[in-house]
Amino acid sequence: MPIKVRVPTPLRRFTGGVDEVVADGDSIKNVIEDLERRHPGIRERLLDDSGELRRFVNVYLNGDDIRFLNQLNSKVKDGDDISIVPAIAGGR
Amino acid sequence: MAKSSKNIIDEARASIKAIDIDEARRMLDQPGTVLIDVRESDEWRQGHIPQAVGIPRGFLELRIEEKVSDHKAPIILQCASGTRSLLAARALKELGYENLYNLTGGFNAWKDRGLPWVADRAFTQDEITRYSRHFVIPEVGEKGQAKLLDSKVLILGAGALGSPTSLYLAAAGVGTIGLVDFDVVDLSNLQRQIIHTTDRVGIPKTESAQKQINALNPGVKVNRHDVRLSSENVMGIIAGYDVVVNCGDNFPTRYLINDACVLAGKPLVDGAIFRFEGNATVFYPAAGGPCYRCLYPEPAPPDMAPSCAEAGVLGALPGLIGSIEALEAIKLLLGAGKPLIGKMVYFDTLSSDYVRVLKIRRNPDCPVCSDHPTQTGLIDYEAFCGLAPAANGAEHAAAAAGR
């Protein structure tokens, strides 16, 4: 079940510069695991050592923050749209 | 045979119900009654009935639908003495409005009775010309423009985002603009910081920005805050402003201004940029929305979030994000439309479908803006962001300032 994932600029060095990739999985957690298989190194930027979403990274499932859904266990299905949006500080 | 003006007036009198001031006041106490003042703008400015909606006679047919879409709504027409409003009522009748009344004696009779009236801000001829495109927008108008002229906005950072934000706010006539920046203009800024100029390289950014703002709009008062924002000075600096706009460039300042605005109950318009990517939102917990900490409870460690100086930023991108920040500030000041509270617009401008609107929510356990905050004052933000406090921290932040 391929899911489209939008990759933010700071993480594109793991995806060969590509801004949108596909990954398989029935939950956010499994999609991230599959992303790691396809793009090694990306998992560590999203999850901390205990496997929780890092507190400066947000993941949106169809525009909704997964923290207010079922966190990493939020279910995903074909055609869903996942956006990864880390905190960025720039302004000057 | 052509009709004389007397014929037309007599015909109108026969078909439009005339009411006196007492009757008009009784009707205005009922919800749904609309009072339309059809006098010219300069007459309106000198004084009008508080409840009245001003539409000059010449624009009546063109603008009435915007103001009153219900053709059955009771509408009282009013001018200075009652004649122009009679003809105005006749015109509305032709448009299908059914419930029309003409106020006998008009504004003059109202004023002579000693009833309350208000005078709008007296605009200068220059202001009338300068803001003429605002005056015709229903959401701004003279009332909105007066609000903008009386408002005070603090802009944190006179750099990439601060340039378009402050220029558009100045152009819009925001009366007082505060600029916080301790930096000086550098040649490497000019690829994106369009408020500065080549001949001003080396002078303080606030001074350079002030020159440009006043060249664009001499009526704007610029307050220069040539300081590094800190836990010690932030509350004093933001105190006098209605809206704060974050055009900063580092995490410690983002958390500092967030916490300060939450504590002071002020709306914070926020924007951030990275190469071709950027986002904007409004943090306003007092209006039910989230704060920056709800969104990102902890800062990214320095090695995971390179600054603009390290990662680069495209010149036109802050034009987009900074303009949205200016727009959101103006919406907040006017009370117009729906501000980006609880919504973040996210742009990835390299892609062809580059806009996302993301829902962001209040964290019920937020340490700062929740109903049970665990942090009720300001903290050491350098330490919070994993940067060495004191002197080393200041150097680090300066290095990340995109110079």
Short mmCIF file of N, CA and C in Angstrom, two decimals, chain B residues 105-215:
data_model
loop_
_atom_site.label_atom_id
_atom_site.label_comp_id
_atom_site.label_asym_id
_atom_site.label_seq_id
_atom_site.Cartn_x
_atom_site.Cartn_y
_atom_site.Cartn_z
N GLY B 105 -35.81 65.34 7.51
CA GLY B 105 -34.91 66.27 8.21
C GLY B 105 -33.47 65.82 8.24
N GLY B 106 -33.24 64.52 7.99
CA GLY B 106 -31.88 63.99 7.86
C GLY B 106 -30.98 64.22 9.06
N PHE B 107 -29.68 64.24 8.76
CA PHE B 107 -28.67 64.36 9.82
C PHE B 107 -28.79 65.69 10.56
N ASN B 108 -29.16 66.75 9.81
CA ASN B 108 -29.26 68.07 10.46
C ASN B 108 -30.30 68.05 11.59
N ALA B 109 -31.44 67.42 11.31
CA ALA B 109 -32.49 67.36 12.33
C ALA B 109 -32.04 66.50 13.51
N TRP B 110 -31.34 65.41 13.19
CA TRP B 110 -30.82 64.51 14.22
C TRP B 110 -29.88 65.27 15.17
N LYS B 111 -28.97 66.04 14.55
CA LYS B 111 -27.98 66.78 15.32
C LYS B 111 -28.67 67.89 16.14
N ASP B 112 -29.65 68.57 15.50
CA ASP B 112 -30.36 69.65 16.19
C ASP B 112 -31.11 69.15 17.42
N ARG B 113 -31.52 67.88 17.40
CA ARG B 113 -32.21 67.32 18.56
C ARG B 113 -31.25 66.98 19.69
N GLY B 114 -29.94 67.15 19.44
CA GLY B 114 -28.95 66.84 20.47
C GLY B 114 -28.70 65.35 20.63
N LEU B 115 -29.04 64.58 19.61
CA LEU B 115 -28.82 63.13 19.68
C LEU B 115 -27.35 62.81 19.38
N PRO B 116 -26.88 61.65 19.84
CA PRO B 116 -25.45 61.35 19.67
C PRO B 116 -25.05 61.19 18.20
N TRP B 117 -23.90 61.72 17.87
CA TRP B 117 -23.31 61.52 16.55
C TRP B 117 -21.81 61.42 16.72
N VAL B 118 -21.14 60.85 15.76
CA VAL B 118 -19.68 60.69 15.86
C VAL B 118 -19.02 61.28 14.62
N ALA B 119 -17.80 61.76 14.84
CA ALA B 119 -17.01 62.23 13.70
C ALA B 119 -15.85 61.25 13.55
N ASP B 120 -15.62 60.79 12.35
CA ASP B 120 -14.49 59.91 12.11
C ASP B 120 -13.21 60.70 12.21
N ARG B 121 -12.13 59.95 12.29
CA ARG B 121 -10.84 60.59 12.28
C ARG B 121 -10.77 61.53 11.08
N ALA B 122 -10.24 62.72 11.30
CA ALA B 122 -10.09 63.67 10.20
C ALA B 122 -8.81 63.33 9.43
N PHE B 123 -8.97 62.82 8.24
CA PHE B 123 -7.80 62.50 7.42
C PHE B 123 -7.30 63.74 6.73
N THR B 124 -5.99 63.83 6.55
CA THR B 124 -5.46 64.93 5.75
C THR B 124 -5.71 64.62 4.28
N GLN B 125 -5.57 65.65 3.43
CA GLN B 125 -5.78 65.42 2.00
C GLN B 125 -4.78 64.38 1.49
N ASP B 126 -3.54 64.44 2.00
CA ASP B 126 -2.52 63.45 1.61
C ASP B 126 -2.96 62.03 1.99
N GLU B 127 -3.50 61.88 3.20
CA GLU B 127 -3.94 60.56 3.65
C GLU B 127 -5.10 60.04 2.81
N ILE B 128 -6.01 60.96 2.47
CA ILE B 128 -7.16 60.56 1.66
C ILE B 128 -6.69 60.02 0.31
N THR B 129 -5.69 60.67 -0.25
CA THR B 129 -5.16 60.21 -1.54
C THR B 129 -4.33 58.93 -1.36
N ARG B 130 -3.46 58.93 -0.36
CA ARG B 130 -2.55 57.80 -0.15
C ARG B 130 -3.31 56.50 0.11
N TYR B 131 -4.37 56.59 0.91
CA TYR B 131 -5.07 55.36 1.31
C TYR B 131 -6.37 55.14 0.52
N SER B 132 -6.49 55.84 -0.62
CA SER B 132 -7.77 55.78 -1.35
C SER B 132 -8.13 54.35 -1.75
N ARG B 133 -7.12 53.50 -2.06
CA ARG B 133 -7.43 52.11 -2.45
C ARG B 133 -7.88 51.29 -1.24
N HIS B 134 -7.50 51.71 -0.05
CA HIS B 134 -8.00 51.04 1.16
C HIS B 134 -9.44 51.46 1.46
N PHE B 135 -9.71 52.76 1.21
CA PHE B 135 -11.04 53.29 1.58
C PHE B 135 -12.16 52.55 0.86
N VAL B 136 -11.88 52.07 -0.35
CA VAL B 136 -12.96 51.43 -1.11
C VAL B 136 -13.10 49.95 -0.79
N ILE B 137 -12.17 49.38 0.01
CA ILE B 137 -12.32 47.98 0.40
C ILE B 137 -13.27 47.92 1.60
N PRO B 138 -14.36 47.16 1.49
CA PRO B 138 -15.34 47.15 2.60
C PRO B 138 -14.70 46.78 3.95
N GLU B 139 -13.73 45.85 3.94
CA GLU B 139 -13.14 45.39 5.20
C GLU B 139 -12.18 46.43 5.82
N VAL B 140 -11.78 47.41 5.03
CA VAL B 140 -10.90 48.45 5.58
C VAL B 140 -11.73 49.73 5.73
N GLY B 141 -11.92 50.42 4.63
CA GLY B 141 -12.70 51.66 4.69
C GLY B 141 -12.02 52.71 5.56
N GLU B 142 -12.73 53.80 5.80
CA GLU B 142 -12.13 54.87 6.61
C GLU B 142 -11.96 54.43 8.06
N LYS B 143 -12.92 53.64 8.53
CA LYS B 143 -12.85 53.18 9.91
C LYS B 143 -11.62 52.29 10.11
N GLY B 144 -11.42 51.35 9.19
CA GLY B 144 -10.28 50.45 9.27
C GLY B 144 -8.96 51.19 9.13
N GLN B 145 -8.94 52.15 8.21
CA GLN B 145 -7.72 52.92 8.01
C GLN B 145 -7.38 53.69 9.28
N ALA B 146 -8.41 54.24 9.92
CA ALA B 146 -8.17 54.97 11.18
C ALA B 146 -7.58 54.02 12.22
N LYS B 147 -8.08 52.76 12.24
CA LYS B 147 -7.54 51.78 13.18
C LYS B 147 -6.07 51.52 12.88
N LEU B 148 -5.75 51.33 11.60
CA LEU B 148 -4.35 51.06 11.23
C LEU B 148 -3.46 52.23 11.65
N LEU B 149 -3.93 53.45 11.40
CA LEU B 149 -3.12 54.63 11.72
C LEU B 149 -2.89 54.75 13.23
N ASP B 150 -3.82 54.23 14.00
CA ASP B 150 -3.67 54.31 15.46
C ASP B 150 -2.98 53.08 16.04
N SER B 151 -2.60 52.12 15.20
CA SER B 151 -2.08 50.86 15.74
C SER B 151 -0.56 50.83 15.81
N LYS B 152 -0.09 49.88 16.63
CA LYS B 152 1.35 49.76 16.87
C LYS B 152 1.77 48.30 16.69
N VAL B 153 2.73 48.08 15.82
CA VAL B 153 3.19 46.72 15.55
C VAL B 153 4.68 46.63 15.82
N LEU B 154 5.06 45.59 16.53
CA LEU B 154 6.49 45.35 16.79
C LEU B 154 6.98 44.26 15.85
N ILE B 155 8.06 44.54 15.14
CA ILE B 155 8.64 43.56 14.23
C ILE B 155 10.00 43.15 14.78
N LEU B 156 10.09 41.85 15.00
CA LEU B 156 11.32 41.32 15.57
C LEU B 156 12.22 40.87 14.43
N GLY B 157 13.26 41.65 14.16
CA GLY B 157 14.18 41.33 13.07
C GLY B 157 13.94 42.21 11.86
N ALA B 158 14.96 42.96 11.45
CA ALA B 158 14.85 43.81 10.26
C ALA B 158 15.68 43.19 9.15
N GLY B 159 15.41 41.91 8.88
CA GLY B 159 16.19 41.18 7.89
C GLY B 159 15.34 40.71 6.73
N ALA B 160 15.47 39.41 6.41
CA ALA B 160 14.80 38.88 5.21
C ALA B 160 13.29 38.95 5.33
N LEU B 161 12.73 38.44 6.43
CA LEU B 161 11.27 38.50 6.63
C LEU B 161 10.85 39.90 7.06
N GLY B 162 11.68 40.53 7.87
CA GLY B 162 11.35 41.86 8.38
C GLY B 162 11.26 42.91 7.29
N SER B 163 11.99 42.71 6.17
CA SER B 163 11.97 43.70 5.09
C SER B 163 10.58 43.85 4.47
N PRO B 164 10.03 42.78 3.87
CA PRO B 164 8.70 42.95 3.27
C PRO B 164 7.63 43.24 4.32
N THR B 165 7.75 42.62 5.51
CA THR B 165 6.74 42.83 6.54
C THR B 165 6.67 44.31 6.90
N SER B 166 7.82 44.90 7.19
CA SER B 166 7.78 46.30 7.65
C SER B 166 7.42 47.24 6.51
N LEU B 167 7.88 46.94 5.28
CA LEU B 167 7.52 47.82 4.16
C LEU B 167 6.01 47.80 3.89
N TYR B 168 5.41 46.61 3.91
CA TYR B 168 3.97 46.55 3.64
C TYR B 168 3.15 47.14 4.79
N LEU B 169 3.60 46.95 6.01
CA LEU B 169 2.87 47.54 7.13
C LEU B 169 2.98 49.07 7.09
N ALA B 170 4.18 49.55 6.71
CA ALA B 170 4.37 51.00 6.60
C ALA B 170 3.50 51.55 5.47
N ALA B 171 3.51 50.86 4.34
CA ALA B 171 2.71 51.32 3.20
C ALA B 171 1.22 51.34 3.56
N ALA B 172 0.80 50.36 4.37
CA ALA B 172 -0.61 50.26 4.76
C ALA B 172 -1.01 51.33 5.76
N GLY B 173 -0.02 52.02 6.31
CA GLY B 173 -0.34 53.10 7.23
C GLY B 173 -0.43 52.70 8.69
N VAL B 174 0.22 51.58 9.06
CA VAL B 174 0.30 51.23 10.47
C VAL B 174 1.07 52.37 11.16
N GLY B 175 0.44 53.00 12.13
CA GLY B 175 0.95 54.27 12.65
C GLY B 175 2.31 54.20 13.31
N THR B 176 2.54 53.13 14.06
CA THR B 176 3.81 53.00 14.77
C THR B 176 4.38 51.61 14.49
N ILE B 177 5.62 51.58 14.03
CA ILE B 177 6.30 50.31 13.79
C ILE B 177 7.56 50.28 14.65
N GLY B 178 7.64 49.26 15.50
CA GLY B 178 8.84 49.06 16.30
C GLY B 178 9.71 48.02 15.62
N LEU B 179 11.01 48.27 15.57
CA LEU B 179 11.94 47.33 14.94
C LEU B 179 12.99 46.92 15.95
N VAL B 180 13.10 45.60 16.15
CA VAL B 180 14.13 45.10 17.05
C VAL B 180 15.22 44.44 16.23
N ASP B 181 16.43 44.95 16.29
CA ASP B 181 17.57 44.32 15.63
C ASP B 181 18.85 44.97 16.16
N PHE B 182 19.84 44.15 16.42
CA PHE B 182 21.09 44.72 16.94
C PHE B 182 22.21 44.66 15.90
N ASP B 183 21.84 44.24 14.68
CA ASP B 183 22.82 43.98 13.64
C ASP B 183 23.06 45.22 12.78
N VAL B 184 24.11 45.18 11.95
CA VAL B 184 24.33 46.23 10.95
C VAL B 184 24.18 45.62 9.57
N VAL B 185 23.88 46.47 8.58
CA VAL B 185 23.66 45.99 7.21
C VAL B 185 24.98 45.48 6.62
N ASP B 186 24.90 44.29 6.02
CA ASP B 186 26.07 43.68 5.39
C ASP B 186 25.73 43.44 3.92
N LEU B 187 26.75 43.49 3.08
CA LEU B 187 26.52 43.29 1.64
C LEU B 187 25.82 41.96 1.36
N SER B 188 26.14 40.94 2.14
CA SER B 188 25.54 39.61 1.91
C SER B 188 24.06 39.57 2.28
N ASN B 189 23.56 40.61 2.96
CA ASN B 189 22.13 40.68 3.29
C ASN B 189 21.27 41.07 2.08
N LEU B 190 21.89 41.78 1.14
CA LEU B 190 21.09 42.49 0.14
C LEU B 190 20.50 41.58 -0.94
N GLN B 191 20.91 40.32 -0.96
CA GLN B 191 20.33 39.35 -1.89
C GLN B 191 18.87 39.08 -1.54
N ARG B 192 18.44 39.44 -0.32
CA ARG B 192 17.06 39.17 0.10
C ARG B 192 16.47 40.24 1.01
N GLN B 193 17.29 41.03 1.68
CA GLN B 193 16.77 42.00 2.67
C GLN B 193 16.51 43.32 1.98
N ILE B 194 15.34 43.39 1.31
CA ILE B 194 15.09 44.46 0.35
C ILE B 194 14.79 45.81 0.97
N ILE B 195 14.78 45.89 2.28
CA ILE B 195 14.56 47.20 2.89
C ILE B 195 15.87 47.99 2.97
N HIS B 196 16.99 47.27 2.86
CA HIS B 196 18.30 47.92 2.95
C HIS B 196 18.86 48.20 1.55
N THR B 197 19.86 49.06 1.50
CA THR B 197 20.43 49.44 0.20
C THR B 197 21.95 49.37 0.27
N THR B 198 22.56 49.31 -0.90
CA THR B 198 24.01 49.15 -0.98
C THR B 198 24.74 50.31 -0.27
N ASP B 199 24.21 51.51 -0.42
CA ASP B 199 24.91 52.64 0.21
C ASP B 199 24.71 52.69 1.72
N ARG B 200 23.93 51.77 2.27
CA ARG B 200 23.75 51.78 3.72
C ARG B 200 24.46 50.59 4.39
N VAL B 201 25.30 49.90 3.65
CA VAL B 201 26.09 48.82 4.24
C VAL B 201 26.92 49.40 5.39
N GLY B 202 26.86 48.72 6.54
CA GLY B 202 27.67 49.15 7.67
C GLY B 202 26.89 49.95 8.71
N ILE B 203 25.69 50.44 8.38
CA ILE B 203 24.93 51.18 9.40
C ILE B 203 23.92 50.24 10.07
N PRO B 204 23.45 50.60 11.26
CA PRO B 204 22.51 49.69 11.95
C PRO B 204 21.28 49.40 11.08
N LYS B 205 20.82 48.14 11.14
CA LYS B 205 19.68 47.75 10.32
C LYS B 205 18.43 48.55 10.67
N THR B 206 18.25 48.86 11.95
CA THR B 206 17.04 49.60 12.32
C THR B 206 17.08 51.01 11.72
N GLU B 207 18.28 51.60 11.66
CA GLU B 207 18.41 52.95 11.09
C GLU B 207 18.16 52.90 9.58
N SER B 208 18.73 51.89 8.92
CA SER B 208 18.52 51.73 7.49
C SER B 208 17.05 51.50 7.18
N ALA B 209 16.41 50.63 7.98
CA ALA B 209 15.00 50.31 7.77
C ALA B 209 14.13 51.54 8.01
N GLN B 210 14.48 52.31 9.04
CA GLN B 210 13.71 53.52 9.34
C GLN B 210 13.73 54.49 8.16
N LYS B 211 14.92 54.63 7.56
CA LYS B 211 15.04 55.53 6.39
C LYS B 211 14.10 55.08 5.28
N GLN B 212 14.10 53.78 5.00
CA GLN B 212 13.30 53.25 3.89
C GLN B 212 11.80 53.37 4.19
N ILE B 213 11.44 53.05 5.43
CA ILE B 213 10.04 53.14 5.84
C ILE B 213 9.54 54.58 5.69
N ASN B 214 10.33 55.53 6.16
CA ASN B 214 9.89 56.92 6.10
C ASN B 214 9.97 57.50 4.70
N ALA B 215 10.84 56.92 3.85
CA ALA B 215 10.85 57.35 2.45
C ALA B 215 9.55 56.90 1.78
#
